[in-house]
Short mmCIF file of C-alpha atoms and ligand atoms in Angstrom, two decimals:
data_model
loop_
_atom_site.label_atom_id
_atom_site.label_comp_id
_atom_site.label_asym_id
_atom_site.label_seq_id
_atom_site.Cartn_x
_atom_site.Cartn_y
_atom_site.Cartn_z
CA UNK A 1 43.97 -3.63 7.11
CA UNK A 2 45.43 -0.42 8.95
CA UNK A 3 44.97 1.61 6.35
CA UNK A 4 43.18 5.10 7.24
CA UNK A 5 40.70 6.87 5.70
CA UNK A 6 42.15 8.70 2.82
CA UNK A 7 45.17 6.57 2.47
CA UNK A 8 43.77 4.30 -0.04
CA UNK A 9 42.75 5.52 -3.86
CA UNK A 10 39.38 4.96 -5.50
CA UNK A 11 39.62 1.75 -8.29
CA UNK A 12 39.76 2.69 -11.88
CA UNK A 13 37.47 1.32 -14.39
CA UNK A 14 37.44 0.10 -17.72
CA UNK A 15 34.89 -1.55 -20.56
CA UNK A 16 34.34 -5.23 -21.21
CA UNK A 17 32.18 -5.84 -24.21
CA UNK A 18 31.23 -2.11 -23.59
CA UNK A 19 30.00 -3.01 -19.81
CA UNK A 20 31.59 -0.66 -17.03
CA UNK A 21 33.89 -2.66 -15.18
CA UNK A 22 36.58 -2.01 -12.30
CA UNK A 23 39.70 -2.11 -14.24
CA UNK A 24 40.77 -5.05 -11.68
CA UNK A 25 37.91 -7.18 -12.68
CA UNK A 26 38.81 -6.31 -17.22
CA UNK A 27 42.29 -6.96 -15.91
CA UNK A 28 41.38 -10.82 -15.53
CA UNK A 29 38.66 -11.33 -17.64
CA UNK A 30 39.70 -14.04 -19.69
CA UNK A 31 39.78 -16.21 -16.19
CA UNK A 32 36.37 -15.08 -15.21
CA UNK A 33 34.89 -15.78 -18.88
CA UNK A 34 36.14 -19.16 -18.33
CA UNK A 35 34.98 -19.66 -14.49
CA UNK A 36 34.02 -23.89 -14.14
CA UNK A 37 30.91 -23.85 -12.65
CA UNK A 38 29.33 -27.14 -11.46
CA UNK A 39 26.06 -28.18 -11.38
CA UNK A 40 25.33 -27.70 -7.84
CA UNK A 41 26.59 -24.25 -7.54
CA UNK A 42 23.84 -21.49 -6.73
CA UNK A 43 24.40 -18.55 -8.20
CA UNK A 44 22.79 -15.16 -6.66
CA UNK A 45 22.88 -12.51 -9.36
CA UNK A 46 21.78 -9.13 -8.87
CA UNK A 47 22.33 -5.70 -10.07
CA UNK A 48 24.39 -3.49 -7.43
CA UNK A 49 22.35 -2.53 -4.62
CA UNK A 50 19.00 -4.41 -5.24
CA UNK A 51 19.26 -6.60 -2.35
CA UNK A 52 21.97 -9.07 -3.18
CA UNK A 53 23.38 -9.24 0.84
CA UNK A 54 20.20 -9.56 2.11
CA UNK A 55 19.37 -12.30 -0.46
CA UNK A 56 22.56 -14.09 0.66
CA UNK A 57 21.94 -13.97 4.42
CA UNK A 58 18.26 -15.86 3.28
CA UNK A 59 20.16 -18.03 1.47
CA UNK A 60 23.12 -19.15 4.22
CA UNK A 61 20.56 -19.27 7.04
CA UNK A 62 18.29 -21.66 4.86
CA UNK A 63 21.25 -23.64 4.11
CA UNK A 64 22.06 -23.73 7.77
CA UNK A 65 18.40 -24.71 8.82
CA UNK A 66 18.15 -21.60 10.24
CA UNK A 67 21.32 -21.84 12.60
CA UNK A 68 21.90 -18.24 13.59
CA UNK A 69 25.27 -19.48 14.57
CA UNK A 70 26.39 -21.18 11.68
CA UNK A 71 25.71 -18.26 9.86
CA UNK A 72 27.42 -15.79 11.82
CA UNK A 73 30.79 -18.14 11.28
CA UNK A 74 32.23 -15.47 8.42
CA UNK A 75 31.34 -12.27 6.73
CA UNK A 76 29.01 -12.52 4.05
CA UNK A 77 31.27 -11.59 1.54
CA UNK A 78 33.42 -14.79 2.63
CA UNK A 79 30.53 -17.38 3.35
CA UNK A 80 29.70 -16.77 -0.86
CA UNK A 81 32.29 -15.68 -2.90
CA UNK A 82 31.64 -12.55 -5.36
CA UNK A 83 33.57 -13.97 -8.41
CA UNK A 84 34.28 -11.04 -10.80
CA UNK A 85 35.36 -9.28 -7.42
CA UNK A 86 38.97 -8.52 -7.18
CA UNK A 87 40.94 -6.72 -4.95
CA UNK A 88 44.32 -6.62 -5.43
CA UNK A 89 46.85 -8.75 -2.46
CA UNK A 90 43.83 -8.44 -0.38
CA UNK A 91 40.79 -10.48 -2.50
CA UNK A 92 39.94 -12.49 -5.55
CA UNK A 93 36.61 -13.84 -5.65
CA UNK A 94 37.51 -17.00 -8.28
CA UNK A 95 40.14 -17.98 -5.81
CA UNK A 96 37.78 -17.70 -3.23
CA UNK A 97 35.28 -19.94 -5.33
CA UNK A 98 37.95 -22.06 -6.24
CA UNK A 99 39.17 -23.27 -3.20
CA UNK A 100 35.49 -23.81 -1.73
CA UNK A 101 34.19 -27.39 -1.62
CA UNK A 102 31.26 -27.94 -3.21
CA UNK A 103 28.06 -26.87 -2.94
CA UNK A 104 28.81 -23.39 -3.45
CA UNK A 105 27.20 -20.48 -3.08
CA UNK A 106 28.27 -17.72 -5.36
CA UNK A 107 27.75 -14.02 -6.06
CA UNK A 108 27.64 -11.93 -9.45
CA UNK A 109 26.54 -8.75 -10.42
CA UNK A 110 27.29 -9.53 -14.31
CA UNK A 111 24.73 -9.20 -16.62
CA UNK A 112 23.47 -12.31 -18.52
CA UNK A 113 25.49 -11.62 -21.38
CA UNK A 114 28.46 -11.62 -19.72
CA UNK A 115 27.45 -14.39 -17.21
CA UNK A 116 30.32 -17.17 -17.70
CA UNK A 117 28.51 -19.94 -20.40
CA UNK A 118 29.41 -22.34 -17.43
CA UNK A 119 27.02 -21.67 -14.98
CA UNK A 120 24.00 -21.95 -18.14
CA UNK A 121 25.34 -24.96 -19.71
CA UNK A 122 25.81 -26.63 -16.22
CA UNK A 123 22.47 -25.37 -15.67
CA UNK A 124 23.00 -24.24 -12.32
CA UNK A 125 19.88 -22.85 -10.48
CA UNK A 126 20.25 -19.06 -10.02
CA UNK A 127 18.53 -16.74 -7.93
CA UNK A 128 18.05 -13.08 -9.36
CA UNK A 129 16.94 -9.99 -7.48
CA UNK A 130 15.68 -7.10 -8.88
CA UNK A 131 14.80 -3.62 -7.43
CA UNK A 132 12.86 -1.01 -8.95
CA UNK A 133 15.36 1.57 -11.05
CA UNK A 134 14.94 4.71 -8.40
CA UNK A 135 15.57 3.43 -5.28
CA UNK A 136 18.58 1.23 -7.29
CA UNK A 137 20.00 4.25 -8.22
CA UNK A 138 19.93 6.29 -5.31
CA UNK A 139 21.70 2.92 -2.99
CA UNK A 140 23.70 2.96 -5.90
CA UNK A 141 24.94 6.78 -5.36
CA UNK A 142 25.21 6.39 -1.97
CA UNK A 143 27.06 3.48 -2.64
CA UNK A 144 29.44 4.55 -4.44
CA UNK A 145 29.93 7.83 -1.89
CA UNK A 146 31.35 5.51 1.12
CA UNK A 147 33.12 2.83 -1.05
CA UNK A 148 36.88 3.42 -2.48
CA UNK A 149 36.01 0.09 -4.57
CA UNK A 150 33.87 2.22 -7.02
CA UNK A 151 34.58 5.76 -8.59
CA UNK A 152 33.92 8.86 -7.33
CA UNK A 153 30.58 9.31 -7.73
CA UNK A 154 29.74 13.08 -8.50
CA UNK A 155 27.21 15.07 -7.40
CA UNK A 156 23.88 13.48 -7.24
CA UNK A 157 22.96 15.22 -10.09
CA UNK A 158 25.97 14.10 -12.30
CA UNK A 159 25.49 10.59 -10.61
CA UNK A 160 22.16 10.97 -11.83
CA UNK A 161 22.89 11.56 -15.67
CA UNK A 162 26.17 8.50 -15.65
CA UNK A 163 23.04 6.45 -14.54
CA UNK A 164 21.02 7.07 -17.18
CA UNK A 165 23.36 6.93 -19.54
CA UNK A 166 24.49 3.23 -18.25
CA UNK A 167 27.58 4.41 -17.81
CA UNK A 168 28.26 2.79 -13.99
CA UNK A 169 29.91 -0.31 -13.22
CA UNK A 170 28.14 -3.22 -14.49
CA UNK A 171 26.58 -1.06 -16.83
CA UNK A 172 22.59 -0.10 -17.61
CA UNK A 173 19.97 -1.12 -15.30
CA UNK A 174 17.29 -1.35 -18.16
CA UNK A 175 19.87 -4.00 -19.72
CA UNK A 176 20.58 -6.11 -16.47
CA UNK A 177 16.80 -6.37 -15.46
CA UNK A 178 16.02 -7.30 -18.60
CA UNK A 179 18.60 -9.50 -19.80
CA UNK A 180 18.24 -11.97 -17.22
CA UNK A 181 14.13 -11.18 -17.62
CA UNK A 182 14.20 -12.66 -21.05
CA UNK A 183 16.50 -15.49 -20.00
CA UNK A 184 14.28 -16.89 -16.95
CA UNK A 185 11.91 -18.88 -18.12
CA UNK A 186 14.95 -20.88 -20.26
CA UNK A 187 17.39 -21.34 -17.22
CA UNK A 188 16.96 -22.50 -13.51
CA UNK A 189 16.42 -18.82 -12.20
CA UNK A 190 14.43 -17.37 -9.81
CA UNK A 191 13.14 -14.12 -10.39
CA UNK A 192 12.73 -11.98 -7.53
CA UNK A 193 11.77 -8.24 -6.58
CA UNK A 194 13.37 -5.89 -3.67
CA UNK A 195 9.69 -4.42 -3.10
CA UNK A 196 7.70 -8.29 -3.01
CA UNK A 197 10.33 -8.93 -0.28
CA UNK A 198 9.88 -6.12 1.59
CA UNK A 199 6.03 -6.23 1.36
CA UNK A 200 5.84 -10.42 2.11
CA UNK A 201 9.17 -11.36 3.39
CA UNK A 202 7.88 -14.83 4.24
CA UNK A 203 6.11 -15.65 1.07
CA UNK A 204 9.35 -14.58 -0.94
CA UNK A 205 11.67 -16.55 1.55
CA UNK A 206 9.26 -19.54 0.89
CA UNK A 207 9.70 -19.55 -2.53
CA UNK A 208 13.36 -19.34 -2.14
CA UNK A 209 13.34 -22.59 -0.15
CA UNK A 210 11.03 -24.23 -2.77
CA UNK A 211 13.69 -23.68 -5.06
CA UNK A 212 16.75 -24.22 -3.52
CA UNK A 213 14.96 -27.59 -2.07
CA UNK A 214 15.00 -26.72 1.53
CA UNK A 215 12.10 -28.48 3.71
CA UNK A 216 12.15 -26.40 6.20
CA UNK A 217 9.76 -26.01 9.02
CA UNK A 218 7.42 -23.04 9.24
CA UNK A 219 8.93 -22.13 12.76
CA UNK A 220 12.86 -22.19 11.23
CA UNK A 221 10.75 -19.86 8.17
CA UNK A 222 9.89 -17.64 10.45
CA UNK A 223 13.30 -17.34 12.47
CA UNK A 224 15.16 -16.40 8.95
CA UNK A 225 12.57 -13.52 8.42
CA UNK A 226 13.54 -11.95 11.91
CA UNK A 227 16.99 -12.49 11.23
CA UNK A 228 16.96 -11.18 8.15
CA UNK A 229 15.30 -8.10 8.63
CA UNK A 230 16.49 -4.53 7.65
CA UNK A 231 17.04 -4.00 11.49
CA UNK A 232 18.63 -7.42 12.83
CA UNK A 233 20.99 -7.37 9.19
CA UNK A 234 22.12 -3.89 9.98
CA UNK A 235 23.12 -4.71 13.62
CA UNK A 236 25.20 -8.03 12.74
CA UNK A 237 28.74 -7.68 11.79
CA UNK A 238 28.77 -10.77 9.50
CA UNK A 239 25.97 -8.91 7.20
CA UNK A 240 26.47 -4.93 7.68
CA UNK A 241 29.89 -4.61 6.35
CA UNK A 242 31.55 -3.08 9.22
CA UNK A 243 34.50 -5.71 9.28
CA UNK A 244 35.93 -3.96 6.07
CA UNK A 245 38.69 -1.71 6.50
CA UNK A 246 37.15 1.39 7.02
CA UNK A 247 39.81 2.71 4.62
CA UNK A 248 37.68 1.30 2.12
CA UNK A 249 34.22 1.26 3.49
CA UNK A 250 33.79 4.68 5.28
CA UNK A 251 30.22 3.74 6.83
CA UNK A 252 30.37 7.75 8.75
CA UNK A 253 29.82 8.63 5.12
CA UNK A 254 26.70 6.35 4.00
CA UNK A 255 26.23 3.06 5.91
CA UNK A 256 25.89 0.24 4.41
CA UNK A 257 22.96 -1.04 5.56
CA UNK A 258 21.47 2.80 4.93
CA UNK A 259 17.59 2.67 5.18
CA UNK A 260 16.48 -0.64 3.52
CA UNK A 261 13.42 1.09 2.45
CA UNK A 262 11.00 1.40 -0.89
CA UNK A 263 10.29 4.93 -2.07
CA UNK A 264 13.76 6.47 -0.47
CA UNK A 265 14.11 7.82 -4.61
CA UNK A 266 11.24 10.65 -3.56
CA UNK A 267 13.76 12.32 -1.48
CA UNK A 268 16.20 12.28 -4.18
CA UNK A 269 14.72 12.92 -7.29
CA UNK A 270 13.48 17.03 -7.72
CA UNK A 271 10.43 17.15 -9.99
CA UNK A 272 12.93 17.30 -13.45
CA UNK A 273 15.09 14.49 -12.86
CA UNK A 274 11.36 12.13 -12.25
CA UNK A 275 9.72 13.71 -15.74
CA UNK A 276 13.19 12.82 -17.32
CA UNK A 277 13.44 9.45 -15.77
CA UNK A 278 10.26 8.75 -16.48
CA UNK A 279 10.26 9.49 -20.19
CA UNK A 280 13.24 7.57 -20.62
CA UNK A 281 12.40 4.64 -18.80
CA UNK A 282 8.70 4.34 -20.67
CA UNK A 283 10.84 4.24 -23.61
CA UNK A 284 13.61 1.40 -22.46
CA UNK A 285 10.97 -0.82 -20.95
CA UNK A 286 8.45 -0.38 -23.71
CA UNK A 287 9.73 -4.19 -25.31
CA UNK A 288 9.46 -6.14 -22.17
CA UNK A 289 6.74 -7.91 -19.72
CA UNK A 290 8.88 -6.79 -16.60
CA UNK A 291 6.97 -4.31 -14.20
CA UNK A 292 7.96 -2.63 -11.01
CA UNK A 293 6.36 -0.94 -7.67
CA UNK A 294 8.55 2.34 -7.09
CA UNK A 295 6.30 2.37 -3.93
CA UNK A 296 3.78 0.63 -1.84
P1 A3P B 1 19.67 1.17 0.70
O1 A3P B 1 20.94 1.83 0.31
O2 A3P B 1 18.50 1.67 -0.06
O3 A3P B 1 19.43 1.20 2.16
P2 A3P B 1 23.22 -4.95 -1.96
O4 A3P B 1 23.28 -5.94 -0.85
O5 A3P B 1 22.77 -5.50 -3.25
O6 A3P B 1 24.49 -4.16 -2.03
O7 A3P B 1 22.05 -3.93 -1.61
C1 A3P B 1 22.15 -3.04 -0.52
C2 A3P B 1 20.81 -2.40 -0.32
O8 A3P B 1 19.92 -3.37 0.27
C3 A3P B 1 20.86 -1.24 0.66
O9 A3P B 1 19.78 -0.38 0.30
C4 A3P B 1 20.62 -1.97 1.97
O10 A3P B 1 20.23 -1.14 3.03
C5 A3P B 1 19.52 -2.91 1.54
N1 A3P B 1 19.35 -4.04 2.45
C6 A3P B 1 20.30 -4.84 2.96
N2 A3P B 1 19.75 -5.76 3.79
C7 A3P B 1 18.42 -5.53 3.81
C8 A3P B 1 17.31 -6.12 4.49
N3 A3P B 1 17.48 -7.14 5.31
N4 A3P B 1 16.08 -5.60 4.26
C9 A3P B 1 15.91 -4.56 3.42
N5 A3P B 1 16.91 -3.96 2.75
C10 A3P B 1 18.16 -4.43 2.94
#
């Protein structure tokens, strides 16, 4: 917890089932693969950096009726456990689900096809968020900049091409979005988008309650979208992250709660890197239904 800045090194990283992984997480697959989920566990599953926190902070507030209080009893990152997350002496996210009574909420960032069977065949409802591929990537980068829990990013430019290439931690975008895409309409899972909840916050947090089964007044609706805006989530210790050591979250660097925003990718991309993005994405999301707004 006293560690400075500096003092600490990035993770290393390794492949499970070709998937990107920090070498922490391959270290103890096996127990992960064979997580016991129960039926009333809620999963959240996202890809890094499409909106998974502020997903969760819907999600606790809803559970708490829309107690303010309640929810500002923990960190987000110890009201729902992230279960492939492991740090080592200081975290481990299946301990941290483990011990929890039940019902749990839980946090992934797997993709479906290394989801543990559990949570399908207990067919636990799952909420997934997805954000369109630029603005992922460029959260991603910065990302990845102020945390020591990922590698050393590059360059943008060189973050630019690993991201393309899939080769970040849990691994291609196009494969993530998709995967759980196709396996929607089979499961218990909510499909939602970064953009639709930034456009209509209250007609996505509505259909979040619809499927959790929350009954909740439109007055306590509207108290979670103020509290779970951009600006109220990045002034709130329990949701921005600042409670980490800052020895592993440098927030001077990138916050974490950075801009919140849809289009940020137009300040990132130069002219070359959006022709090349867009050529290959045209050709990784020609076999699927899914569609994204890269802007409003
Ligand atoms: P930016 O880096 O683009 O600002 P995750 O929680 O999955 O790690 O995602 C983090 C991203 O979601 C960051 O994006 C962060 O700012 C953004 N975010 C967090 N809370 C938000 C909120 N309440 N409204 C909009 N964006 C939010």
């Amino acid at each position: 917890k006293d560690l400075k800045i500096g003092e600490m090194e990035r993770i290393t990283v390794d492949y499970v089932k070709g998937i990107l992984l920090p070498t922490s997480t391959c270290e103890i697959w096996d127990q992960i693969w064979n997580f016991e989920a129960k039926p009333d566990d809620l999963l959240i599953a996202t890809y890094p950096k499409a909106g998974t926190t502020w997903t969760q902070e819907i999600v606790d507030l809803m559970q708490n009726k829309g107690d303010v209080d309640k929810s500002r009893r923990a960190p987000i990152y110890e009201r729902i456990p992230f279960i492939e997350l492991v740090i080592p002496a200081i975290q481990c996210g299946l301990e941290q689900a483990n011990e929890m009574p039940s019902p749990r909420t839980l946090k992934t960032h797997l993709p479906i096809e290394l989801l543990p069977p559990s949570f399908l065949e207990k067919n636990c409802k799952i909420i997934y968020v997805a954000r369109n591929a630029k603005d992922n990537m460029v959260s991603y980068y910065h990302f990845h900049r102020m945390n020591k829990g990922l590698p050393d990013p590059g360059t943008w430019n060189e973050f630019f091409e690993k991201f393309l290439a899939g080769k970040v931690c849990w691994g291609s975008w196009y494969d993530h979005v998709k995967g759980w895409w196709e396996a929607k309409d089979k499961h218990q899972i909510l499909y939602l988008f970064y953009e639709d909840m930034k456009k209509d916050p209250k007609r996505e947090i509505q259909k979040v309650a619809e499927f959790i089964g929350s009954n909740l007044h439109d007055e306590v609706l509207d108290k979670i979208v103020h509290h779970t805006t951009f600006d109220v989530m990045k002034q709130n210790p329990m949701t921005n992250y600042t409670l980490i050591s800052t020895a592993v979250m440098d927030h001077s660097i990138s916050p974490f709660m950075r801009k919140g925003a849809v289009g940020d990718w137009k300040n990132y991309f130069t002219v070359a890197q959006n022709e090349r993005y867009d050529e290959d994405y045209k050709k990784n999301m020609a076999n699927t239904s899914l569609t994204f707004h890269f802007q409003f």
